[in-house]
Amino acid sequence: MKDFLQQIEKRRTFAIISHPDAGKTTLTEKLLLYGGAIQQAGIVKGKKGARAATSDWMEIEKQRGISVTSSVLQFNYDGYCVNILDTPGHQDFSEDTYRTLMAADSAVMVIDAAKGVENQTKKLFKVCTMRGIPIFTFINKMDRDSRDPFDLMEEIENVLGIQTYPMNWPIGSGKDFKGVYDRQRREILAFKHDGKVGVNQAQSISAKLGDADLDELITAPLHETLAADIELLDGASYEFDREMVNNGKLTPVFFGSALTNFGVEPFIKEFLALTTPPLPRHSSAGMIDPIENDDFSAFVFKIQANMNKAHRDRIAFMRIVSGRFERGMDVFHVQGGKKVRLSQSTQLMASEREIVDEAFAGDIIGIFDPGIFSIGDTITTAKTPFTFDSIPTFAPEHFARISQVDTMKRKQFVKGMEQIAQEGAIQIFKEPGGGFEEVIVGVVGVLQLEVLEHRLKTEYNVDIRMQTLPYQFIRWIENEDVDLRKLNITSDTKALEDFRDRKLLLFTSQWNINWATEKNPDLKLVDVAQN
Ligand code: G4P
């Protein structure tokens, strides 16, 4: 029992988010370097665009040079068992990021010190705040000329609406990035160059403000600036408030350079100490707390197909909420109403899959999925099964009519569409009472339509015709007894059903939504489908 609790207490599960190119991949790699999971930097991400297998799962990623899918990395560091959930950088996949955050207990936001808060940072930050999880900020690329750190703090506060608390403060930037000042310990960490940029762990020398040899270590002007900055900071910035950090209202900020490794160690140490062990999750049976519940329980937050061309397979990623996972165990798949044996489990570590025999709350396991799981599903060994709160689906904003070119391939087409929809990459709609003759697909980002076409062709050998439609808004109808034919709606509003037979309307404009609600006073429209 003691061992069981220790296993939970030492786990830290988080996601890293950033605007593309701010340095998320580099920071992830450096965390692996410090965790001893890789011996030398340069493995996760190869030279010039040759991203290694972690994010190489789909051709389309390579062609476009973006990371569409998420990976899970686990390593031990300083007595902690760290689980990093990687999130896609492209904005068209922010729904995927949201689901990944459902599995995380905190998030690390990487910001480019020269650019500050960028577009995608804003979007991802919003997704984080929807989850209300703690957010830690790593201001990266301090080895380049950077913006004034006070300006950066102000921008984070004003644009993102979160209070900041600098845990450390940079000493210089660009070529003169000499180190960081640790505000808690009131200590300077001056970095030492070893001539090999970022390959090995960074070395540093500790010193105190006012030390006689500090001028030599960080130069007299930087010493002076630092003393003035610290005085200003101590007087002006918010108090450090752990409760506010836990609620995502205040972000602890760290400065560093993932490329040179400077500031990576102070960040990881402090971050792991501050962030929480696995948090409880809400369910139909109340809160499921890993400390109080011994029964195994987990939920599916992501389904990934086609991870390996050699074996055509699909993996359901699950976040363990409570209990202990053992390979081969029997669990109850609540939504499927069936017992399943979790015999083939896998965890992803860089390019290799490792088989996991045992896992605990906070861990992510991948289970080979013959097509039975959907996003949000619960599995458990509890005597009285329960379901975790469902993961809301984002309202799609782009729609297209899809039909197969070769009608003989109907079976493959239906299978492909169903499976891709189960993964949560697309939502499919049909004419009321209709089937798969012709379907309308809704996606959050247009790139998902491209992925759909590509995957149907390569994985299911089906060519499709796609006609993009002018709709921009979806509203599900809550009234159960509504007759779609009798609704008073504009001619360019489309009435459809989803594949769970829930009725809905697609609109081309807000004006048409207003029309529908005004002309049909009893109509109850919602923009999130209730599961
Ligand atoms: P991302 O995952 O957030 O998209 O960013 P990624 O880590 O891929 O980094 C984007 C670019 O920024 C890379 O350069 C990377 O080397 C560089 N970079 C990351 N962290 C730092 C840092 O602390 N300082 C500096 N100066 N650069 C940094 P690239 O030229 O696009 O790729 P590569 O050819 O160098 O691998």
Coordinates of C-alpha atoms and ligand atoms in Angstrom, one line a residue:
M1 CA 0.0 0.0 0.0
K2 CA 2.8 2.3 0.9
D3 CA 4.5 1.6 -2.4
F4 CA 1.2 2.2 -4.2
L5 CA 0.8 5.7 -2.7
Q6 CA 4.5 6.5 -3.4
Q7 CA 3.9 5.5 -7.0
I8 CA 1.1 8.0 -7.3
E9 CA 2.8 10.8 -5.3
K10 CA 5.8 10.8 -7.6
R11 CA 4.0 11.1 -10.8
R12 CA 3.8 14.3 -12.8
T13 CA 1.7 14.4 -15.9
F14 CA 1.7 17.5 -18.1
A15 CA 1.5 18.9 -21.6
I16 CA 3.7 21.4 -23.4
I17 CA 2.0 24.0 -25.5
S18 CA 3.5 26.7 -27.8
H19 CA 3.2 28.6 -30.9
P20 CA 5.0 26.7 -33.7
D21 CA 8.8 27.3 -33.5
A22 CA 8.9 28.7 -30.0
G23 CA 10.9 25.7 -29.0
K24 CA 8.5 23.0 -27.7
T25 CA 10.3 20.2 -29.4
T26 CA 13.7 21.4 -28.3
L27 CA 12.5 21.8 -24.7
T28 CA 10.9 18.4 -24.7
E29 CA 14.2 16.9 -25.9
K30 CA 16.2 18.7 -23.2
L31 CA 13.9 17.4 -20.5
L32 CA 14.6 14.0 -21.8
L33 CA 18.3 14.7 -21.8
Y34 CA 18.1 15.8 -18.1
G35 CA 15.9 12.8 -17.3
G36 CA 18.6 10.5 -18.7
A37 CA 16.1 9.2 -21.2
I38 CA 18.5 10.1 -24.0
Q39 CA 22.2 10.5 -23.7
Q40 CA 22.8 13.3 -26.1
A41 CA 20.6 16.0 -27.6
G42 CA 19.7 15.7 -31.2
I43 CA 17.8 12.5 -31.1
V44 CA 14.2 13.4 -30.8
K45 CA 14.6 16.0 -33.5
G46 CA 17.2 15.4 -36.2
K47 CA 19.0 18.0 -38.2
K48 CA 17.2 20.3 -40.6
G49 CA 13.6 19.1 -40.8
A50 CA 14.3 15.4 -40.3
R51 CA 12.0 15.0 -37.3
A52 CA 12.4 11.6 -35.8
A53 CA 9.7 9.0 -35.5
T54 CA 7.9 10.5 -32.5
S55 CA 6.0 12.7 -34.7
D56 CA 6.5 11.0 -38.0
W57 CA 3.4 8.8 -37.9
M58 CA 1.7 10.3 -40.9
E59 CA 3.0 11.0 -44.3
I60 CA 1.1 14.3 -44.3
E61 CA 3.1 15.4 -41.3
K62 CA 6.3 15.0 -43.3
Q63 CA 4.9 16.6 -46.4
R64 CA 3.8 19.6 -44.4
G65 CA 6.5 19.5 -41.8
I66 CA 4.0 19.9 -39.0
S67 CA 3.2 17.6 -36.1
V68 CA -0.4 16.4 -36.3
T69 CA -0.4 13.8 -33.6
S70 CA 0.6 13.6 -30.0
S71 CA 3.0 11.4 -28.3
V72 CA 3.6 10.4 -24.7
L73 CA 7.0 10.4 -23.2
Q74 CA 7.9 9.0 -19.7
F75 CA 11.1 9.2 -17.8
N76 CA 12.4 9.4 -14.2
Y77 CA 14.0 12.6 -12.8
D78 CA 15.0 13.5 -9.3
G79 CA 12.6 10.9 -7.7
Y80 CA 9.7 11.9 -10.0
C81 CA 8.1 9.8 -12.7
V82 CA 7.5 12.3 -15.5
N83 CA 4.9 11.9 -18.2
I84 CA 5.0 14.5 -21.0
L85 CA 2.1 14.7 -23.3
D86 CA 3.1 16.3 -26.6
T87 CA 0.4 18.4 -28.3
P88 CA 0.0 19.2 -32.0
G89 CA 1.3 22.6 -32.9
H90 CA -1.0 23.4 -35.8
Q91 CA -4.1 25.4 -35.0
D92 CA -6.4 23.1 -37.0
F93 CA -5.8 20.5 -34.3
S94 CA -6.6 22.5 -31.2
E95 CA -9.4 20.1 -30.4
D96 CA -6.8 17.4 -30.1
T97 CA -4.8 19.6 -27.8
Y98 CA -7.9 20.1 -25.7
R99 CA -8.4 16.3 -25.3
T100 CA -4.7 15.9 -24.5
L101 CA -5.1 18.5 -21.8
M102 CA -7.9 16.5 -20.3
A103 CA -5.3 13.9 -19.6
A104 CA -2.8 16.4 -18.1
D105 CA -2.6 17.8 -14.6
S106 CA -0.7 20.9 -15.7
A107 CA 0.6 22.7 -18.8
V108 CA 3.9 24.3 -19.7
M109 CA 3.6 27.2 -22.1
V110 CA 6.7 27.9 -24.1
I111 CA 7.1 31.5 -25.3
D112 CA 9.8 32.9 -27.7
A113 CA 11.5 35.7 -25.8
A114 CA 11.9 37.8 -29.0
K115 CA 8.3 37.3 -30.0
G116 CA 6.3 37.2 -26.8
V117 CA 2.7 36.0 -26.9
E118 CA 1.8 34.8 -30.4
N119 CA -1.4 33.9 -32.0
Q120 CA -1.4 30.2 -31.4
T121 CA -0.2 30.8 -27.8
K122 CA -3.4 32.7 -27.2
K123 CA -5.6 30.0 -28.6
L124 CA -3.8 27.2 -26.7
F125 CA -3.9 29.2 -23.6
K126 CA -7.6 29.6 -23.9
V127 CA -7.9 25.9 -24.2
C128 CA -5.8 25.5 -21.0
T129 CA -8.0 27.9 -19.1
M130 CA -11.1 25.9 -20.1
R131 CA -9.6 23.0 -18.1
G132 CA -8.6 25.3 -15.2
I133 CA -5.2 23.6 -14.8
P134 CA -2.0 25.1 -13.5
I135 CA 0.1 26.8 -16.3
F136 CA 3.8 27.3 -16.1
T137 CA 5.6 29.6 -18.5
F138 CA 9.1 29.0 -19.9
I139 CA 10.4 32.0 -21.8
N140 CA 12.7 30.5 -24.3
K141 CA 15.5 31.6 -26.7
M142 CA 17.1 33.9 -24.2
D143 CA 20.4 33.2 -26.0
R144 CA 19.1 35.5 -28.7
D145 CA 18.3 39.1 -28.5
S146 CA 15.2 39.2 -26.5
R147 CA 12.5 41.6 -25.6
D148 CA 12.7 43.3 -22.2
P149 CA 11.6 40.8 -19.6
F150 CA 9.3 43.3 -17.9
D151 CA 7.5 43.9 -21.2
L152 CA 7.1 40.2 -21.6
M153 CA 5.5 39.9 -18.2
E154 CA 3.2 42.7 -18.9
E155 CA 2.2 41.2 -22.2
I156 CA 1.4 37.8 -20.7
E157 CA -0.8 39.5 -18.1
N158 CA -2.6 41.9 -20.5
V159 CA -3.1 39.6 -23.5
L160 CA -3.7 36.3 -21.7
G161 CA -5.3 37.7 -18.6
I162 CA -3.2 35.7 -16.1
Q163 CA -1.0 37.0 -13.3
T164 CA 2.7 36.3 -13.5
Y165 CA 5.2 35.4 -10.9
P166 CA 8.8 35.3 -12.2
M167 CA 10.5 32.4 -10.4
N168 CA 13.8 33.4 -11.8
W169 CA 15.0 36.4 -13.7
P170 CA 17.4 36.6 -16.7
I171 CA 20.8 38.1 -16.5
G172 CA 21.3 39.6 -19.9
S173 CA 20.2 38.1 -23.2
G174 CA 21.6 37.1 -26.6
K175 CA 25.4 36.6 -26.4
D176 CA 25.3 38.1 -23.0
F177 CA 22.8 35.7 -21.5
K178 CA 24.9 35.0 -18.4
G179 CA 22.5 33.2 -16.1
V180 CA 19.4 33.5 -14.0
Y181 CA 18.6 34.9 -10.6
D182 CA 16.6 32.5 -8.4
R183 CA 14.2 34.7 -6.5
Q184 CA 13.3 32.1 -3.8
R185 CA 16.9 31.3 -2.9
R186 CA 18.1 34.8 -3.7
E187 CA 20.9 33.2 -5.6
I188 CA 22.6 33.7 -9.0
L189 CA 23.2 30.8 -11.3
A190 CA 25.9 31.8 -13.8
F191 CA 26.1 29.5 -16.8
K192 CA 29.4 28.1 -17.9
H193 CA 30.0 27.5 -21.7
D194 CA 31.5 24.2 -22.6
G195 CA 32.0 24.9 -26.3
K196 CA 29.4 22.4 -27.4
V197 CA 26.1 24.1 -27.7
G198 CA 23.4 22.3 -25.9
V199 CA 24.7 18.8 -26.2
N200 CA 25.4 18.1 -22.6
Q201 CA 23.8 19.3 -19.4
A202 CA 24.6 23.0 -18.6
Q203 CA 27.0 23.7 -15.8
S204 CA 26.6 26.7 -13.6
I205 CA 28.3 28.5 -10.7
S206 CA 26.2 29.8 -7.8
A207 CA 26.7 33.3 -6.3
K208 CA 24.9 36.0 -4.3
L209 CA 24.0 39.5 -5.3
G210 CA 26.8 41.8 -4.1
D211 CA 29.5 39.1 -4.1
A212 CA 32.9 40.5 -4.8
D213 CA 33.6 38.5 -7.8
L214 CA 30.2 38.9 -9.3
D215 CA 31.3 41.7 -11.6
E216 CA 33.7 39.3 -13.1
L217 CA 31.2 36.5 -13.4
I218 CA 28.4 38.4 -15.1
T219 CA 30.0 41.8 -15.9
A220 CA 29.6 45.0 -13.9
P221 CA 26.8 46.5 -16.0
L222 CA 24.7 43.3 -15.8
H223 CA 25.3 43.1 -12.1
E224 CA 24.0 46.6 -11.7
T225 CA 20.9 46.0 -14.0
L226 CA 20.1 42.8 -12.1
A227 CA 20.2 44.5 -8.7
A228 CA 17.9 47.2 -10.0
D229 CA 15.6 44.7 -11.6
I230 CA 15.3 42.6 -8.5
E231 CA 14.5 45.6 -6.4
L232 CA 11.8 46.6 -8.8
L233 CA 10.4 43.0 -9.0
D234 CA 10.3 42.5 -5.3
G235 CA 8.4 45.7 -4.9
A236 CA 6.0 45.4 -7.8
S237 CA 5.1 41.9 -8.8
Y238 CA 2.4 39.7 -7.4
E239 CA 3.0 37.5 -4.3
F240 CA 3.6 33.9 -5.0
D241 CA 0.3 32.2 -4.2
R242 CA 0.3 28.4 -4.5
E243 CA -3.5 28.3 -4.5
M244 CA -3.7 30.7 -7.4
V245 CA -1.1 28.6 -9.3
N246 CA -3.2 25.5 -8.8
N247 CA -6.3 27.2 -10.1
G248 CA -4.5 28.5 -13.2
K249 CA -4.8 32.2 -12.1
L250 CA -1.1 32.8 -11.7
T251 CA 1.7 31.5 -13.8
P252 CA 5.1 30.9 -12.4
V253 CA 7.6 32.1 -15.1
F254 CA 11.1 30.8 -15.9
F255 CA 13.7 32.1 -18.3
G256 CA 16.1 30.0 -20.3
S257 CA 17.3 28.7 -23.6
A258 CA 16.4 25.2 -24.6
L259 CA 19.0 25.2 -27.3
T260 CA 22.0 25.9 -25.0
N261 CA 20.3 24.1 -22.0
F262 CA 20.8 27.3 -19.9
G263 CA 18.0 27.5 -17.4
V264 CA 16.5 24.1 -18.3
E265 CA 17.6 22.5 -15.0
P266 CA 16.3 25.2 -12.7
F267 CA 13.1 25.1 -14.6
I268 CA 12.5 21.3 -14.4
K269 CA 13.5 21.1 -10.8
E270 CA 11.2 23.9 -9.6
F271 CA 8.4 23.0 -11.9
L272 CA 8.3 19.4 -10.8
A273 CA 8.3 20.4 -7.1
L274 CA 5.4 22.9 -7.7
T275 CA 3.2 21.0 -10.0
T276 CA 0.7 18.5 -8.6
P277 CA 0.6 14.7 -8.5
P278 CA -2.3 13.1 -10.3
L279 CA -5.5 15.0 -9.7
P280 CA -8.9 13.4 -9.1
R281 CA -11.4 13.3 -12.0
H282 CA -15.2 13.9 -11.9
S283 CA -17.4 10.9 -12.7
S284 CA -21.0 9.7 -12.5
A285 CA -20.1 8.3 -9.1
G286 CA -18.6 11.6 -7.8
M287 CA -14.9 12.5 -7.7
I288 CA -12.5 9.6 -8.3
D289 CA -9.5 10.3 -6.3
P290 CA -6.3 8.2 -7.0
I291 CA -5.4 8.2 -3.3
E292 CA -8.8 7.0 -2.1
N293 CA -9.8 4.6 -4.8
D294 CA -8.0 1.4 -5.3
D295 CA -10.1 0.2 -8.2
F296 CA -8.5 0.6 -11.6
S297 CA -10.1 3.3 -13.7
A298 CA -9.1 5.2 -16.9
F299 CA -10.6 7.2 -19.7
V300 CA -9.8 7.3 -23.4
F301 CA -8.6 10.8 -24.5
K302 CA -7.1 10.0 -27.8
I303 CA -7.3 7.4 -30.5
Q304 CA -4.5 7.2 -32.9
A305 CA -4.6 5.2 -36.1
N306 CA -1.9 4.2 -38.4
M307 CA 1.0 4.6 -36.0
N308 CA 3.0 2.0 -37.8
K309 CA 2.7 1.2 -41.5
A310 CA 4.0 -2.3 -40.9
H311 CA 1.1 -3.2 -38.7
R312 CA -2.1 -1.6 -39.6
D313 CA -3.4 -0.7 -36.1
R314 CA -5.1 1.7 -33.9
I315 CA -4.2 2.6 -30.4
A316 CA -6.5 4.0 -27.7
F317 CA -4.6 6.2 -25.3
M318 CA -6.0 6.2 -21.8
R319 CA -5.2 8.3 -18.8
I320 CA -5.2 6.2 -15.6
V321 CA -7.2 8.0 -12.9
S322 CA -7.0 5.4 -10.1
G323 CA -5.7 2.0 -9.2
R324 CA -3.0 -0.1 -10.7
F325 CA -2.8 -1.3 -14.3
E326 CA -1.4 -4.7 -14.9
R327 CA -0.9 -6.2 -18.4
G328 CA -3.5 -8.8 -19.1
M329 CA -6.0 -7.6 -16.6
D330 CA -9.7 -7.8 -17.3
V331 CA -11.7 -4.5 -17.2
F332 CA -15.2 -3.4 -17.9
H333 CA -15.6 -1.1 -20.9
V334 CA -18.6 0.9 -19.6
Q335 CA -19.8 2.5 -22.8
G336 CA -19.4 -0.8 -24.7
G337 CA -21.1 -2.8 -21.9
K338 CA -18.4 -5.5 -22.3
K339 CA -15.5 -7.0 -20.5
V340 CA -12.1 -6.5 -22.3
R341 CA -8.7 -7.9 -21.6
L342 CA -5.9 -5.4 -21.7
S343 CA -3.3 -7.7 -23.0
Q344 CA -1.4 -5.5 -25.4
S345 CA -0.4 -2.3 -23.8
T346 CA 2.2 0.1 -25.1
Q347 CA 3.9 3.3 -24.1
L348 CA 5.7 5.5 -26.4
M349 CA 9.2 6.6 -25.7
A350 CA 10.8 8.5 -28.6
S351 CA 10.7 6.3 -31.6
E352 CA 10.3 3.0 -29.8
R353 CA 7.2 1.4 -28.3
E354 CA 7.7 -0.1 -25.0
I355 CA 5.4 -2.7 -23.6
V356 CA 4.2 -1.7 -20.2
D357 CA 3.5 -4.3 -17.6
E358 CA 2.4 -2.0 -14.8
A359 CA 1.2 1.5 -14.6
F360 CA -0.4 3.9 -12.0
A361 CA -2.6 6.9 -11.8
G362 CA -1.2 9.8 -13.9
D363 CA 0.2 7.4 -16.4
I364 CA -0.9 7.1 -20.0
I365 CA -1.2 3.7 -21.6
G366 CA -2.0 2.8 -25.1
I367 CA -4.2 -0.2 -25.7
F368 CA -4.5 -1.8 -29.1
D369 CA -8.0 -1.1 -30.2
P370 CA -9.9 -3.3 -32.6
G371 CA -12.4 -0.5 -33.1
I372 CA -14.4 -0.6 -29.9
F373 CA -13.3 2.5 -28.1
S374 CA -14.4 6.1 -28.6
I375 CA -13.0 9.3 -27.2
G376 CA -14.2 9.8 -23.6
D377 CA -14.9 6.1 -22.9
T378 CA -14.3 4.7 -19.4
I379 CA -12.8 1.4 -18.4
T380 CA -12.8 0.2 -14.8
T381 CA -12.6 -2.7 -12.4
A382 CA -15.0 -1.1 -9.9
K383 CA -17.8 -3.4 -8.8
T384 CA -20.3 -0.7 -9.6
P385 CA -19.2 0.8 -13.0
F386 CA -19.3 4.5 -13.5
T387 CA -18.4 6.9 -16.3
F388 CA -16.0 9.8 -16.3
D389 CA -17.4 13.1 -17.5
S390 CA -17.5 13.1 -21.2
I391 CA -15.0 15.1 -23.2
P392 CA -17.0 17.9 -25.0
T393 CA -16.6 18.1 -28.7
F394 CA -15.8 21.4 -30.3
A395 CA -18.3 22.8 -32.6
P396 CA -17.0 22.2 -36.2
E397 CA -16.7 25.3 -38.3
H398 CA -16.0 23.8 -41.7
F399 CA -18.3 21.5 -43.6
A400 CA -18.0 19.4 -46.7
R401 CA -20.2 16.9 -48.6
I402 CA -18.5 13.6 -49.1
S403 CA -19.2 10.8 -51.4
Q404 CA -17.2 7.8 -52.7
V405 CA -16.1 7.7 -56.3
D406 CA -16.4 4.0 -56.6
T407 CA -19.7 2.9 -55.2
M408 CA -18.4 -0.8 -55.0
K409 CA -16.2 0.3 -52.2
R410 CA -19.0 1.1 -49.9
K411 CA -17.9 -1.1 -47.1
Q412 CA -14.4 0.4 -46.9
F413 CA -15.9 3.9 -47.1
V414 CA -18.3 3.3 -44.2
K415 CA -15.6 1.6 -42.1
G416 CA -13.1 4.4 -42.8
M417 CA -15.5 7.2 -42.1
E418 CA -16.8 5.5 -38.9
Q419 CA -13.3 4.8 -37.6
I420 CA -12.0 8.3 -38.3
A421 CA -15.1 9.8 -36.6
Q422 CA -14.5 7.6 -33.6
E423 CA -11.0 9.0 -33.3
G424 CA -12.6 12.4 -33.0
A425 CA -10.9 13.8 -36.1
I426 CA -14.2 14.5 -37.9
Q427 CA -17.9 14.6 -37.1
I428 CA -20.3 13.1 -39.5
F429 CA -23.8 14.1 -40.3
K430 CA -26.6 12.8 -42.6
E431 CA -29.9 13.7 -44.0
P432 CA -32.7 12.9 -41.5
G433 CA -33.3 9.2 -41.6
G434 CA -30.5 8.8 -44.2
G435 CA -27.4 6.7 -44.1
F436 CA -24.0 6.6 -45.7
E437 CA -25.0 7.3 -49.3
E438 CA -23.8 10.8 -48.9
V439 CA -22.6 12.3 -45.8
I440 CA -21.7 15.8 -44.5
V441 CA -18.5 16.1 -42.6
G442 CA -17.8 18.8 -40.0
V443 CA -14.3 19.7 -38.9
V444 CA -12.8 22.3 -36.5
G445 CA -9.8 23.0 -38.9
V446 CA -9.7 22.7 -42.7
L447 CA -6.5 20.7 -42.6
Q448 CA -8.6 17.9 -41.1
L449 CA -10.4 17.6 -44.4
E450 CA -7.2 17.1 -46.1
V451 CA -6.1 14.5 -43.6
L452 CA -9.5 12.7 -44.1
E453 CA -9.1 12.5 -47.8
H454 CA -5.5 11.3 -47.5
R455 CA -6.3 8.7 -44.9
L456 CA -9.3 7.3 -46.8
K457 CA -7.1 6.8 -49.8
T458 CA -4.0 5.4 -48.1
E459 CA -5.5 3.4 -45.3
Y460 CA -8.9 2.3 -46.7
N461 CA -8.1 2.5 -50.4
V462 CA -11.2 4.7 -51.1
D463 CA -11.3 7.8 -53.3
I464 CA -13.7 10.4 -52.4
R465 CA -15.4 13.4 -53.9
M466 CA -15.5 16.4 -51.6
Q467 CA -17.5 19.5 -52.0
T468 CA -17.0 22.2 -49.4
L469 CA -20.2 23.8 -48.1
P470 CA -20.8 27.4 -47.0
Y471 CA -21.9 26.6 -43.5
Q472 CA -20.0 28.0 -40.6
F473 CA -22.1 27.4 -37.5
I474 CA -23.6 24.2 -36.0
R475 CA -26.4 24.1 -33.4
W476 CA -27.8 21.0 -32.0
I477 CA -31.5 21.0 -31.2
E478 CA -32.4 20.1 -27.6
N479 CA -36.1 19.7 -28.1
E480 CA -36.6 15.9 -28.6
D481 CA -39.9 16.1 -30.4
V482 CA -39.1 18.7 -33.0
D483 CA -40.2 18.1 -36.6
L484 CA -37.4 19.3 -38.8
R485 CA -39.7 19.7 -41.8
K486 CA -41.9 22.1 -39.9
L487 CA -39.2 24.5 -38.8
N488 CA -39.3 28.0 -40.0
I489 CA -35.7 28.5 -41.2
T490 CA -34.0 30.4 -44.0
S491 CA -33.5 28.5 -47.3
D492 CA -29.8 28.4 -46.8
T493 CA -30.1 26.7 -43.4
K494 CA -29.6 22.9 -43.4
A495 CA -31.4 20.5 -41.1
L496 CA -29.5 17.3 -40.4
E497 CA -28.9 14.5 -37.9
D498 CA -25.7 13.2 -36.4
F499 CA -25.0 9.5 -36.3
R500 CA -26.5 9.3 -32.8
D501 CA -29.7 10.6 -34.4
R502 CA -29.5 13.9 -32.6
K503 CA -31.1 16.7 -34.7
L504 CA -29.1 19.8 -35.6
L505 CA -29.0 22.8 -37.9
L506 CA -26.1 24.2 -40.0
F507 CA -26.1 27.9 -40.6
T508 CA -24.2 30.2 -42.9
S509 CA -24.4 33.2 -40.7
Q510 CA -25.2 34.5 -37.2
W511 CA -28.1 36.3 -38.8
N512 CA -29.7 33.0 -39.8
I513 CA -29.3 31.7 -36.3
N514 CA -31.2 34.7 -35.0
W515 CA -33.9 34.1 -37.6
A516 CA -34.3 30.5 -36.5
T517 CA -34.6 31.4 -32.8
E518 CA -37.0 34.3 -33.4
K519 CA -39.3 32.4 -35.8
N520 CA -39.3 29.3 -33.7
P521 CA -39.7 30.5 -30.1
D522 CA -39.7 27.1 -28.6
L523 CA -36.6 25.9 -30.3
K524 CA -33.6 25.3 -28.0
L525 CA -30.3 25.5 -29.7
V526 CA -26.9 24.6 -28.2
D527 CA -23.4 24.7 -29.7
V528 CA -22.1 21.6 -27.8
A529 CA -23.6 18.2 -28.3
Q530 CA -24.7 16.6 -25.1
N531 CA -23.6 13.0 -24.8
Ligands
G4P1 P1 8.5 23.9 -31.9 O1 8.5 22.5 -31.5 O2 7.8 24.8 -30.9 O3 7.9 24.1 -33.3 O4 10.0 24.5 -32.0 P2 11.3 23.7 -32.2 O5 11.8 23.1 -30.9 O6 11.3 22.8 -33.4 O7 12.3 24.9 -32.4 C1 12.1 25.8 -33.6 C2 13.5 26.4 -34.0 O8 13.9 27.2 -32.9 C3 14.5 25.3 -34.2 O9 15.4 25.9 -35.2 C4 15.3 25.3 -32.9 O10 16.6 24.8 -33.0 C5 15.2 26.7 -32.5 N1 15.3 26.9 -31.0 C6 14.6 26.2 -30.0 N2 15.0 26.6 -28.8 C7 15.9 27.6 -29.0 C8 16.7 28.4 -28.1 O11 16.6 28.3 -26.9 N3 17.5 29.3 -28.7 C9 17.7 29.4 -30.1 N4 18.5 30.3 -30.5 N5 17.0 28.6 -30.9 C10 16.1 27.8 -30.4 P3 15.3 25.5 -36.7 O12 16.4 26.2 -37.4 O13 14.0 25.6 -37.2 O14 15.6 23.9 -36.6 P4 17.0 23.2 -36.5 O15 17.4 23.0 -37.9 O16 17.9 24.1 -35.7 O17 16.7 21.9 -35.8

